[in-house]
Structures are given as C-alpha cells and as structure tokens.
XYZ file of N, CA, C and O in Angstrom:
376
model
N 17.095 -15.206 16.119
C 17.109 -13.954 15.286
C 16.924 -14.194 13.847
O 16.206 -13.458 13.155
N 17.420 -15.272 13.251
C 17.243 -15.579 11.813
C 15.838 -15.773 11.458
O 15.424 -15.223 10.424
N 14.973 -16.367 12.304
C 13.628 -16.532 11.980
C 12.885 -15.242 11.996
O 11.963 -15.047 11.212
N 13.320 -14.327 12.822
C 12.676 -12.954 12.878
C 12.865 -12.191 11.558
O 11.881 -11.715 11.005
N 14.056 -12.247 11.038
C 14.306 -11.382 9.803
C 13.686 -12.164 8.625
O 13.266 -11.496 7.750
N 13.673 -13.556 8.626
C 12.997 -14.323 7.535
C 11.478 -13.902 7.530
O 10.953 -13.681 6.509
N 10.813 -13.925 8.714
C 9.425 -13.645 8.752
C 9.220 -12.143 8.382
O 8.218 -11.941 7.567
N 9.976 -11.251 8.772
C 9.796 -9.884 8.558
C 10.055 -9.631 7.040
O 9.174 -8.886 6.354
N 10.984 -10.300 6.430
C 11.279 -10.118 5.033
C 10.169 -10.702 4.132
O 9.731 -9.984 3.206
N 9.599 -11.832 4.553
C 8.470 -12.397 3.867
C 7.293 -11.364 3.983
O 6.692 -11.180 2.929
N 6.977 -10.867 5.104
C 5.871 -10.033 5.343
C 6.039 -8.704 4.512
O 5.122 -8.244 3.872
N 7.282 -8.114 4.470
C 7.425 -6.834 3.751
C 7.400 -7.073 2.217
O 6.916 -6.139 1.496
N 7.871 -8.257 1.822
C 7.800 -8.602 0.367
C 6.401 -8.535 -0.031
O 5.898 -8.041 -1.072
N 5.511 -9.318 0.758
C 4.088 -9.534 0.463
C 3.397 -7.998 0.498
O 2.490 -7.772 -0.351
N 3.802 -7.252 1.474
C 3.134 -5.972 1.666
C 3.377 -5.072 0.495
O 2.583 -4.481 -0.154
N 4.708 -5.046 -0.017
C 5.057 -4.293 -1.165
C 4.305 -4.731 -2.379
O 3.771 -3.942 -3.187
N 4.350 -6.099 -2.577
C 3.649 -6.537 -3.731
C 2.171 -6.296 -3.809
O 1.524 -5.829 -4.889
N 1.524 -6.406 -2.724
C 0.125 -6.178 -2.591
C -0.075 -4.640 -2.722
O -1.135 -4.261 -3.398
N 0.632 -3.878 -2.198
C 0.561 -2.288 -2.388
C 0.744 -1.929 -3.779
O -0.032 -1.020 -4.221
N 1.598 -2.405 -4.433
C 1.880 -2.125 -5.853
C 0.568 -2.500 -6.612
O 0.147 -1.782 -7.490
N -0.060 -3.616 -6.372
C -1.284 -4.066 -7.084
C -2.413 -3.048 -6.758
O -3.215 -2.841 -7.579
N -2.466 -2.618 -5.515
C -3.493 -1.796 -5.048
C -3.429 -0.328 -5.438
O -4.501 0.401 -5.538
N -2.310 0.147 -5.572
C -2.065 1.652 -5.950
C -2.398 1.890 -7.277
O -1.880 1.285 -8.283
N -3.305 2.886 -7.520
C -3.688 3.311 -8.854
C -3.225 4.792 -9.114
O -3.560 5.749 -8.192
N -2.620 5.025 -10.125
C -2.121 6.447 -10.515
C -3.385 7.373 -10.422
O -4.394 7.066 -11.160
N -3.319 8.437 -9.690
C -4.497 9.312 -9.525
C -4.445 10.476 -10.488
O -5.496 10.783 -11.119
N -3.396 11.237 -10.751
C -3.408 12.414 -11.572
C -3.666 12.024 -12.981
O -3.315 10.996 -13.527
N -4.374 12.945 -13.727
C -4.648 12.766 -15.165
C -3.309 12.608 -16.077
O -2.215 13.263 -15.704
N -3.370 11.796 -17.006
C -2.288 11.575 -18.009
C -1.902 12.977 -18.578
O -2.763 13.904 -18.781
N -0.625 13.093 -18.914
C -0.177 14.367 -19.512
C 0.180 15.380 -18.538
O 0.492 16.597 -18.935
N 0.082 15.174 -17.201
C 0.359 16.121 -16.271
C 1.733 15.755 -15.489
O 2.053 14.589 -15.488
N 2.389 16.739 -15.001
C 3.650 16.492 -14.352
C 3.445 15.464 -13.075
O 4.300 14.650 -12.785
N 2.204 15.613 -12.453
C 1.999 14.810 -11.317
C 1.753 13.354 -11.715
O 2.145 12.364 -11.092
N 1.149 13.103 -12.889
C 1.087 11.731 -13.445
C 2.469 11.172 -13.673
O 2.685 9.972 -13.371
N 3.345 11.943 -14.337
C 4.629 11.568 -14.491
C 5.346 11.155 -13.237
O 6.131 10.181 -13.125
N 5.072 11.958 -12.195
C 5.782 11.775 -10.862
C 5.202 10.449 -10.224
O 5.954 9.597 -9.719
N 3.964 10.143 -10.502
C 3.286 8.877 -9.886
C 3.986 7.663 -10.682
O 4.301 6.693 -10.101
N 4.077 7.803 -11.939
C 4.773 6.719 -12.739
C 6.253 6.458 -12.280
O 6.650 5.329 -12.048
N 6.909 7.582 -11.963
C 8.232 7.458 -11.470
C 8.252 6.713 -10.031
O 9.093 5.844 -9.847
N 7.318 7.102 -9.217
C 7.271 6.493 -7.844
C 6.959 5.021 -7.989
O 7.501 4.121 -7.325
N 6.076 4.657 -8.936
C 5.587 3.300 -9.081
C 6.751 2.426 -9.717
O 6.967 1.313 -9.271
N 7.474 3.074 -10.619
C 8.691 2.401 -11.189
C 9.728 2.102 -10.146
O 10.263 1.093 -10.069
N 9.916 3.150 -9.133
C 11.030 2.841 -8.161
C 10.527 1.743 -7.219
O 11.245 0.946 -6.831
N 9.234 1.702 -6.817
C 8.707 0.702 -5.977
C 8.861 -0.722 -6.616
O 9.266 -1.556 -5.929
N 8.572 -0.796 -7.935
C 8.655 -2.106 -8.620
C 10.154 -2.543 -8.704
O 10.448 -3.710 -8.531
N 11.013 -1.544 -8.986
C 12.476 -1.829 -9.013
C 12.980 -2.373 -7.635
O 13.759 -3.321 -7.595
N 12.524 -1.678 -6.541
C 12.911 -2.163 -5.229
C 12.360 -3.558 -4.931
O 13.030 -4.409 -4.211
N 11.138 -3.914 -5.412
C 10.574 -5.237 -5.243
C 11.566 -6.225 -5.991
O 11.921 -7.300 -5.410
N 11.967 -5.848 -7.161
C 12.774 -6.776 -7.898
C 14.154 -6.890 -7.232
O 14.681 -8.023 -7.217
N 14.705 -5.738 -6.839
C 15.947 -5.852 -6.056
C 15.918 -6.719 -4.872
O 16.845 -7.565 -4.517
N 14.783 -6.472 -4.062
C 14.657 -7.279 -2.876
C 14.530 -8.828 -3.156
O 15.160 -9.671 -2.378
N 13.977 -9.148 -4.208
C 13.838 -10.548 -4.602
C 15.202 -11.056 -5.063
O 15.561 -12.273 -4.723
N 16.001 -10.262 -5.682
C 17.364 -10.727 -6.087
C 18.110 -10.912 -4.829
O 18.878 -11.960 -4.705
N 18.067 -9.957 -3.848
C 18.898 -10.095 -2.685
C 18.375 -11.392 -1.836
O 19.224 -12.044 -1.309
N 17.110 -11.554 -1.796
C 16.528 -12.859 -1.179
C 17.133 -14.065 -1.765
O 17.657 -14.958 -1.025
N 17.147 -14.074 -3.128
C 17.716 -15.342 -3.732
C 19.156 -15.495 -3.458
O 19.672 -16.652 -3.407
N 19.845 -14.316 -3.124
C 21.286 -14.525 -2.793
C 21.420 -14.780 -1.314
O 22.633 -14.581 -0.811
N 20.393 -14.990 -0.635
C 20.461 -15.190 0.925
C 20.965 -13.951 1.671
O 21.583 -14.029 2.689
N 20.670 -12.802 1.123
C 21.021 -11.463 1.800
C 19.734 -10.830 2.214
O 19.202 -9.939 1.651
N 19.298 -11.350 3.396
C 18.012 -11.012 3.904
C 18.010 -9.464 4.414
O 17.010 -8.840 4.312
N 19.111 -9.015 4.842
C 19.153 -7.691 5.320
C 18.834 -6.682 4.166
O 18.043 -5.771 4.321
N 19.601 -6.807 3.071
C 19.336 -5.988 1.914
C 18.002 -6.177 1.234
O 17.375 -5.263 0.726
N 17.508 -7.503 1.319
C 16.135 -7.744 0.765
C 15.177 -7.000 1.573
O 14.295 -6.272 0.970
N 15.208 -7.108 2.917
C 14.202 -6.323 3.759
C 14.306 -4.880 3.494
O 13.333 -4.171 3.439
N 15.558 -4.315 3.381
C 15.693 -2.861 3.224
C 15.140 -2.453 1.859
O 14.382 -1.413 1.759
N 15.338 -3.280 0.870
C 14.804 -3.023 -0.489
C 13.207 -3.021 -0.402
O 12.553 -2.060 -1.111
N 12.589 -3.986 0.176
C 11.188 -4.078 0.214
C 10.606 -2.868 1.030
O 9.553 -2.283 0.695
N 11.394 -2.449 2.077
C 10.936 -1.310 2.915
C 11.014 -0.003 2.127
O 10.064 0.783 2.212
N 12.067 0.207 1.413
C 12.234 1.359 0.545
C 11.204 1.431 -0.507
O 10.645 2.471 -0.745
N 10.956 0.319 -1.116
C 9.874 0.282 -2.171
C 8.541 0.641 -1.643
O 7.831 1.452 -2.264
N 8.182 0.213 -0.499
C 6.925 0.558 0.074
C 6.902 1.976 0.483
O 5.853 2.664 0.302
N 7.959 2.513 0.896
C 8.011 3.965 1.274
C 7.775 4.831 0.076
O 7.022 5.812 0.249
N 8.260 4.456 -1.145
C 7.898 5.336 -2.289
C 6.363 5.289 -2.584
O 5.852 6.296 -2.917
N 5.806 4.127 -2.425
C 4.394 4.088 -2.679
C 3.514 4.863 -1.571
O 2.626 5.573 -1.922
N 3.995 4.653 -0.342
C 3.260 5.222 0.821
C 3.383 6.829 0.732
O 2.374 7.445 0.866
N 4.552 7.336 0.365
C 4.744 8.666 0.317
C 3.930 9.267 -0.910
O 3.318 10.273 -0.727
N 4.005 8.505 -2.037
C 3.131 8.967 -3.163
C 1.597 9.044 -2.794
O 1.005 9.929 -3.244
N 1.228 8.046 -2.087
C -0.268 8.045 -1.694
C -0.526 9.206 -0.784
O -1.561 9.815 -1.031
N 0.422 9.591 0.155
C 0.185 10.685 0.992
C 0.074 12.005 0.320
O -0.692 12.976 0.700
N 0.755 12.131 -0.832
C 0.744 13.531 -1.554
C -0.265 13.503 -2.752
O -0.329 14.434 -3.514
N -1.038 12.367 -2.855
C -2.032 12.305 -3.885
C -1.722 11.800 -5.208
O -2.483 11.927 -6.165
N -0.581 11.153 -5.326
C -0.186 10.539 -6.599
C -0.836 9.233 -6.891
O -0.945 8.827 -7.997
N -1.408 8.618 -5.844
C -2.054 7.315 -5.942
C -3.370 7.266 -5.184
O -3.526 7.878 -4.185
N -4.324 6.583 -5.794
C -5.664 6.339 -5.111
C -5.259 4.950 -4.529
O -4.906 4.020 -5.235
N -5.496 4.866 -3.164
C -5.218 3.616 -2.508
C -6.349 3.304 -1.477
O -7.085 4.179 -1.164
N -6.444 2.056 -1.117
C -7.468 1.638 -0.121
C -7.254 2.545 1.137
O -6.133 2.713 1.666
N -8.299 3.041 1.691
C -8.315 3.796 2.965
C -8.416 2.865 4.239
O -8.081 3.340 5.324
N -8.871 1.635 4.003
C -8.936 0.729 5.139
C -7.867 -0.373 4.858
O -7.423 -0.714 3.819
N -7.472 -0.975 5.985
C -6.573 -2.026 5.874
C -5.155 -1.721 6.288
O -4.832 -0.659 6.849
N -4.250 -2.616 5.930
C -2.812 -2.476 6.391
C -1.798 -2.050 5.436
O -0.642 -1.944 5.678
N -2.220 -1.653 4.171
C -1.213 -1.419 3.130
C -0.677 -0.022 3.194
O 0.583 0.140 2.811
N -1.492 0.957 3.636
C -0.893 2.308 3.585
C -1.228 3.046 4.871
O -2.219 2.773 5.466
N -0.281 3.980 5.171
C -0.566 4.802 6.417
C -1.619 5.800 5.962
O -1.771 6.269 4.823
N -2.365 6.181 7.011
C -3.430 7.197 6.815
C -3.125 8.533 7.420
O -2.578 8.705 8.393
C-alpha cells in the first residue's frame, strides 16, 4: 500500500505543477473574473506548497489531498472560463 500512495502522490504533485504552468488567466485585467482567476491560481499554488510541506514531513495522505485540492481549483476555474488551458492531454477535464 505504501508504494501506491507514494506513486499517486508523486503523480498528483507533477500534475498540479504542470497544470499551474499550463493555465493562463483568460479574463481581461481589471474585471472581477480576472480577479477570481488570480484567486484560484493563488489557491492552487498554495496547495502545491502545502503538499510539498506535508511530503517533507512524510505525511503522504495530506500531501496527496493538498495536491488534489490544488488541481481541483484549477480544473474548476478552467471549466468556468477563468483559464485558457490545453484541450488535449491529461491536465484538465473536458
């Protein structure tokens, strides 16, 4: 079981980091939607940092949860048009 959570934690950390790099704020600056996109991006980045902190403390359960939550912020934002994201590949649901 330990190998399963280690592999999954590695995979989700990479997925979140890659998704953060790929997501581009879509709404124009100065609009409430742009501000919302920045908030979602900030939350995703904070969850990535939190997950890495938990990983360093050998708390893989909370690391995995943090990486998952962070990705959910980006994925939900992409769904409602806050981010321009790749339409092909494994980073975002379509």
